Amino acid sequence: GAVVSQHPSRVICKSGTSVKIECRSLDFQATTMFWYRQFPKQSLMLMATSNEGSKATYEQGVEKDKFLINHASLTLSTLTVTSAHPEDSSFYICSARTSGGAKETQYFGPGTRLLVL
Amino acid sequence: GQSLEQPSEVTAVEGAIVQINCTYQTSGFYGLSWYQQHDGGAPTFLSYNGLDGLEETGRFSSFLSRSDSYGYLLLQELQMKDSASYFCAVLGNGGFKTIFGAGTRLFVKA
């Protein structure tokens, strides 16, 4: 089946630094990737929708200058948390849709746990 | 806007059947999905309903009534490993956006 990877799986950084998270579709082409954030014992909150070759569409309340998303190829999307602060500590999960595949089929990455000190 | 409601917690015993309900409001409804998430892990896809009726996948079944904006996930022959959070997720905007409910924590007791 379709596999999505994320790197790193876990990152600890100092406040004020930037962190880049990669999301890759390993065996399929993903025209659309989604970025979610999940706080402990809460739901997945959609942050943005990323389409290959175009600007990401951000959800209301998500700062696009703070959470930079790049979807440069059909297999890679990156999320950069700029000037991270402790309140950005969370579980970040990406998912991908196969190009030409059913809209309901999303494959999730294993997530990246970010801790900002 | 879009919203989903599901119970926060459900407890059941091993071998039993449990139903997790989900009501939703969305524009451009396309379908309803269900995901399972164990603590510390990523969500895994369980089931999807685009049309009214029941979809069965092994021990899991999902139902949708579009006229009632309602669906449920049915888990049969519960096992301890089924203890997890279960999320309903609505595909809105014609299928281009997936919004998750708050999740239902299922506790399976021996």
Tab-separated table of C-alpha atoms in Angstrom:
chain	number	residue	atom	x	y	z
A	1	GLY	CA	0.000	0.000	0.000
A	2	ALA	CA	0.894	3.671	-0.195
A	3	VAL	CA	3.502	4.805	2.297
A	4	VAL	CA	4.145	8.281	3.608
A	5	SER	CA	7.237	9.075	5.630
A	6	GLN	CA	8.084	12.034	7.812
A	7	HIS	CA	11.424	13.257	8.987
A	8	PRO	CA	12.407	13.847	11.673
A	9	SER	CA	10.177	11.755	13.891
A	10	ARG	CA	11.105	13.795	16.921
A	11	VAL	CA	12.850	17.121	17.337
A	12	ILE	CA	13.784	19.285	20.291
A	13	CYS	CA	14.848	22.844	19.613
A	14	LYS	CA	15.469	26.104	21.390
A	15	SER	CA	12.953	28.914	21.307
A	16	GLY	CA	13.539	31.230	18.370
A	17	THR	CA	15.006	28.647	16.027
A	18	SER	CA	13.384	27.277	12.890
A	19	VAL	CA	12.543	23.654	12.307
A	20	LYS	CA	11.898	21.936	8.979
A	21	ILE	CA	9.750	18.833	8.738
A	22	GLU	CA	9.724	16.737	5.584
A	23	CYS	CA	6.843	14.667	4.299
A	24	ARG	CA	7.474	12.206	1.496
A	25	SER	CA	5.234	9.870	-0.436
A	26	LEU	CA	7.473	6.873	-1.000
A	27	ASP	CA	5.739	4.831	-3.648
A	28	PHE	CA	3.204	7.127	-5.224
A	29	GLN	CA	2.798	10.638	-6.536
A	30	ALA	CA	0.897	12.993	-4.281
A	31	THR	CA	-0.607	16.022	-5.932
A	32	THR	CA	-2.113	17.113	-2.632
A	33	MET	CA	-0.621	16.951	0.819
A	34	PHE	CA	-2.185	18.086	4.060
A	35	TRP	CA	-0.538	19.290	7.243
A	36	TYR	CA	-2.213	18.735	10.590
A	37	ARG	CA	-1.317	19.654	14.142
A	38	GLN	CA	-2.453	17.655	17.127
A	39	PHE	CA	-2.130	18.649	20.765
A	40	PRO	CA	-2.266	15.918	23.437
A	41	LYS	CA	-5.626	14.190	23.668
A	42	GLN	CA	-7.110	16.517	21.067
A	43	SER	CA	-8.205	16.169	17.491
A	44	LEU	CA	-6.195	16.699	14.347
A	45	MET	CA	-6.455	20.314	13.275
A	46	LEU	CA	-5.954	20.961	9.588
A	47	MET	CA	-3.326	23.648	9.150
A	48	ALA	CA	-2.978	23.845	5.408
A	49	THR	CA	-3.512	22.100	2.107
A	50	SER	CA	-0.518	21.902	-0.170
A	51	ASN	CA	-0.768	21.333	-3.907
A	52	GLU	CA	2.313	20.557	-5.938
A	53	GLY	CA	3.681	23.583	-7.677
A	54	SER	CA	1.328	26.115	-6.144
A	55	LYS	CA	0.977	28.069	-2.942
A	56	ALA	CA	-0.473	26.329	0.069
A	57	THR	CA	-3.968	27.134	1.267
A	58	TYR	CA	-3.949	27.898	4.965
A	59	GLU	CA	-6.817	27.398	7.369
A	60	GLN	CA	-8.193	30.338	9.263
A	61	GLY	CA	-6.021	31.261	12.219
A	62	VAL	CA	-2.858	29.610	10.889
A	63	GLU	CA	-0.071	32.102	10.248
A	64	LYS	CA	1.358	31.455	6.819
A	65	ASP	CA	4.527	33.425	7.600
A	66	LYS	CA	5.174	31.278	10.647
A	67	PHE	CA	4.350	27.912	9.102
A	68	LEU	CA	6.017	27.894	5.708
A	69	ILE	CA	4.897	25.116	3.406
A	70	ASN	CA	6.646	24.115	0.224
A	71	HIS	CA	5.418	21.398	-2.121
A	72	ALA	CA	8.118	21.427	-4.733
A	73	SER	CA	7.626	17.953	-6.159
A	74	LEU	CA	5.006	15.257	-6.396
A	75	THR	CA	6.661	13.309	-3.599
A	76	LEU	CA	7.848	15.944	-1.154
A	77	SER	CA	6.254	18.646	0.962
A	78	THR	CA	8.017	20.511	3.741
A	79	LEU	CA	6.699	22.427	6.725
A	80	THR	CA	9.038	24.940	8.335
A	81	VAL	CA	8.118	26.275	11.742
A	82	THR	CA	9.890	29.614	11.862
A	83	SER	CA	10.998	31.237	15.097
A	84	ALA	CA	9.502	28.408	17.100
A	85	HIS	CA	8.127	29.066	20.567
A	86	PRO	CA	7.098	26.665	23.326
A	87	GLU	CA	3.437	26.988	22.333
A	88	ASP	CA	4.344	25.497	18.940
A	89	SER	CA	5.239	22.239	20.666
A	90	SER	CA	2.891	19.691	19.173
A	91	PHE	CA	2.532	16.575	17.054
A	92	TYR	CA	2.663	17.505	13.364
A	93	ILE	CA	1.235	15.005	10.914
A	94	CYS	CA	1.147	15.117	7.151
A	95	SER	CA	-1.067	13.150	4.825
A	96	ALA	CA	-1.132	12.698	1.089
A	97	ARG	CA	-3.625	11.927	-1.618
A	98	THR	CA	-2.634	9.907	-4.639
A	99	SER	CA	-2.882	11.749	-7.920
A	100	GLY	CA	-5.890	10.450	-9.766
A	101	GLY	CA	-6.921	8.480	-6.744
A	102	ALA	CA	-10.148	8.617	-4.808
A	103	LYS	CA	-10.643	11.837	-2.900
A	104	GLU	CA	-11.408	9.949	0.258
A	105	THR	CA	-8.089	8.127	0.291
A	106	GLN	CA	-5.560	9.852	2.507
A	107	TYR	CA	-2.368	8.241	3.671
A	108	PHE	CA	-0.890	9.586	6.870
A	109	GLY	CA	2.735	9.916	7.801
A	110	PRO	CA	3.932	8.705	11.207
A	111	GLY	CA	4.046	12.250	12.591
A	112	THR	CA	6.749	14.516	13.975
A	113	ARG	CA	6.792	15.376	17.634
A	114	LEU	CA	8.168	18.887	18.141
A	115	LEU	CA	9.276	20.144	21.531
A	116	VAL	CA	10.368	23.767	21.802
A	117	LEU	CA	12.276	24.642	24.954
B	1	GLY	CA	-18.718	26.355	8.799
B	2	GLN	CA	-17.913	22.770	9.470
B	3	SER	CA	-18.385	20.867	12.700
B	4	LEU	CA	-18.585	17.305	13.924
B	5	GLU	CA	-19.829	15.832	17.165
B	6	GLN	CA	-18.927	12.478	18.614
B	7	PRO	CA	-18.860	11.142	22.184
B	8	SER	CA	-15.643	11.821	24.066
B	9	GLU	CA	-15.341	8.381	25.672
B	10	VAL	CA	-16.824	4.923	25.404
B	11	THR	CA	-16.046	1.884	27.558
B	12	ALA	CA	-16.906	-1.689	26.594
B	13	VAL	CA	-15.840	-5.223	27.442
B	14	GLU	CA	-13.882	-7.630	25.326
B	15	GLY	CA	-16.062	-9.497	22.844
B	16	ALA	CA	-18.818	-6.903	22.923
B	17	ILE	CA	-20.124	-4.637	20.169
B	18	VAL	CA	-19.788	-0.872	20.377
B	19	GLN	CA	-21.211	1.898	18.225
B	20	ILE	CA	-19.626	5.335	17.968
B	21	ASN	CA	-21.930	7.998	16.584
B	22	CYS	CA	-21.002	11.087	14.639
B	23	THR	CA	-23.138	14.018	13.534
B	24	TYR	CA	-21.784	16.654	11.234
B	25	GLN	CA	-22.366	19.967	9.554
B	26	THR	CA	-20.477	20.909	6.439
B	27	SER	CA	-20.763	22.584	3.088
B	28	GLY	CA	-20.167	20.592	-0.061
B	29	PHE	CA	-20.454	17.243	1.729
B	30	TYR	CA	-18.589	14.534	-0.118
B	31	GLY	CA	-18.248	11.697	2.376
B	32	LEU	CA	-17.512	10.527	5.909
B	33	SER	CA	-14.403	8.650	6.953
B	34	TRP	CA	-13.327	6.918	10.140
B	35	TYR	CA	-9.804	6.705	11.495
B	36	GLN	CA	-8.185	4.889	14.392
B	37	GLN	CA	-5.314	6.364	16.348
B	38	HIS	CA	-3.356	4.676	19.101
B	39	ASP	CA	-1.549	6.869	21.625
B	40	GLY	CA	1.595	8.323	20.101
B	41	GLY	CA	0.802	7.033	16.625
B	42	ALA	CA	-0.575	8.423	13.419
B	43	PRO	CA	-4.180	7.926	12.303
B	44	THR	CA	-4.938	4.874	10.232
B	45	PHE	CA	-7.849	4.713	7.827
B	46	LEU	CA	-10.697	2.383	8.802
B	47	SER	CA	-13.699	3.039	6.622
B	48	TYR	CA	-15.406	5.458	4.267
B	49	ASN	CA	-19.005	6.186	3.294
B	50	GLY	CA	-19.817	8.302	0.284
B	51	LEU	CA	-23.356	7.026	-0.081
B	52	ASP	CA	-26.080	6.164	2.401
B	53	GLY	CA	-25.918	2.738	3.915
B	54	LEU	CA	-23.598	0.322	5.594
B	55	GLU	CA	-20.018	-0.473	4.628
B	56	GLU	CA	-18.475	-3.553	6.200
B	57	THR	CA	-14.777	-4.253	6.552
B	58	GLY	CA	-14.103	-7.247	8.741
B	59	ARG	CA	-14.994	-6.476	12.361
B	60	PHE	CA	-15.602	-2.823	11.529
B	61	SER	CA	-18.664	-1.386	9.812
B	62	SER	CA	-19.622	2.180	9.106
B	63	PHE	CA	-22.997	3.670	8.340
B	64	LEU	CA	-24.062	6.947	6.784
B	65	SER	CA	-27.355	8.790	6.499
B	66	ARG	CA	-26.814	11.951	4.490
B	67	SER	CA	-30.335	13.215	5.081
B	68	ASP	CA	-29.720	13.064	8.846
B	69	SER	CA	-26.084	14.262	8.635
B	70	TYR	CA	-25.268	11.260	10.769
B	71	GLY	CA	-22.990	8.297	10.697
B	72	TYR	CA	-21.615	5.668	13.008
B	73	LEU	CA	-18.763	3.238	13.347
B	74	LEU	CA	-19.598	-0.232	14.608
B	75	LEU	CA	-16.893	-2.374	16.136
B	76	GLN	CA	-17.709	-6.033	16.718
B	77	GLU	CA	-15.965	-8.739	18.732
B	78	LEU	CA	-13.991	-6.130	20.602
B	79	GLN	CA	-10.387	-6.913	21.423
B	80	MET	CA	-8.068	-5.234	23.896
B	81	LYS	CA	-6.009	-3.877	20.997
B	82	ASP	CA	-9.056	-1.904	19.850
B	83	SER	CA	-8.501	0.487	22.748
B	84	ALA	CA	-7.663	3.691	20.905
B	85	SER	CA	-9.132	6.975	19.757
B	86	TYR	CA	-11.571	6.905	16.872
B	87	PHE	CA	-12.143	9.958	14.719
B	88	CYS	CA	-14.900	10.641	12.281
B	89	ALA	CA	-13.798	12.957	9.512
B	90	VAL	CA	-15.981	14.728	7.021
B	91	LEU	CA	-14.865	15.444	3.503
B	92	GLY	CA	-16.311	18.834	2.636
B	93	ASN	CA	-15.797	21.386	-0.081
B	94	GLY	CA	-16.570	18.772	-2.681
B	95	GLY	CA	-14.022	16.388	-1.268
B	96	PHE	CA	-11.058	18.721	-1.201
B	97	LYS	CA	-10.874	19.217	2.553
B	98	THR	CA	-11.029	16.745	5.444
B	99	ILE	CA	-12.045	17.977	8.871
B	100	PHE	CA	-11.717	15.711	11.887
B	101	GLY	CA	-14.028	15.365	14.844
B	102	ALA	CA	-12.707	15.633	18.391
B	103	GLY	CA	-12.338	11.874	18.659
B	104	THR	CA	-13.819	9.164	20.858
B	105	ARG	CA	-11.549	7.336	23.257
B	106	LEU	CA	-12.534	3.698	23.417
B	107	PHE	CA	-11.508	1.681	26.448
B	108	VAL	CA	-11.859	-2.076	26.122
B	109	LYS	CA	-11.912	-3.963	29.416
B	110	ALA	CA	-11.226	-7.626	30.002
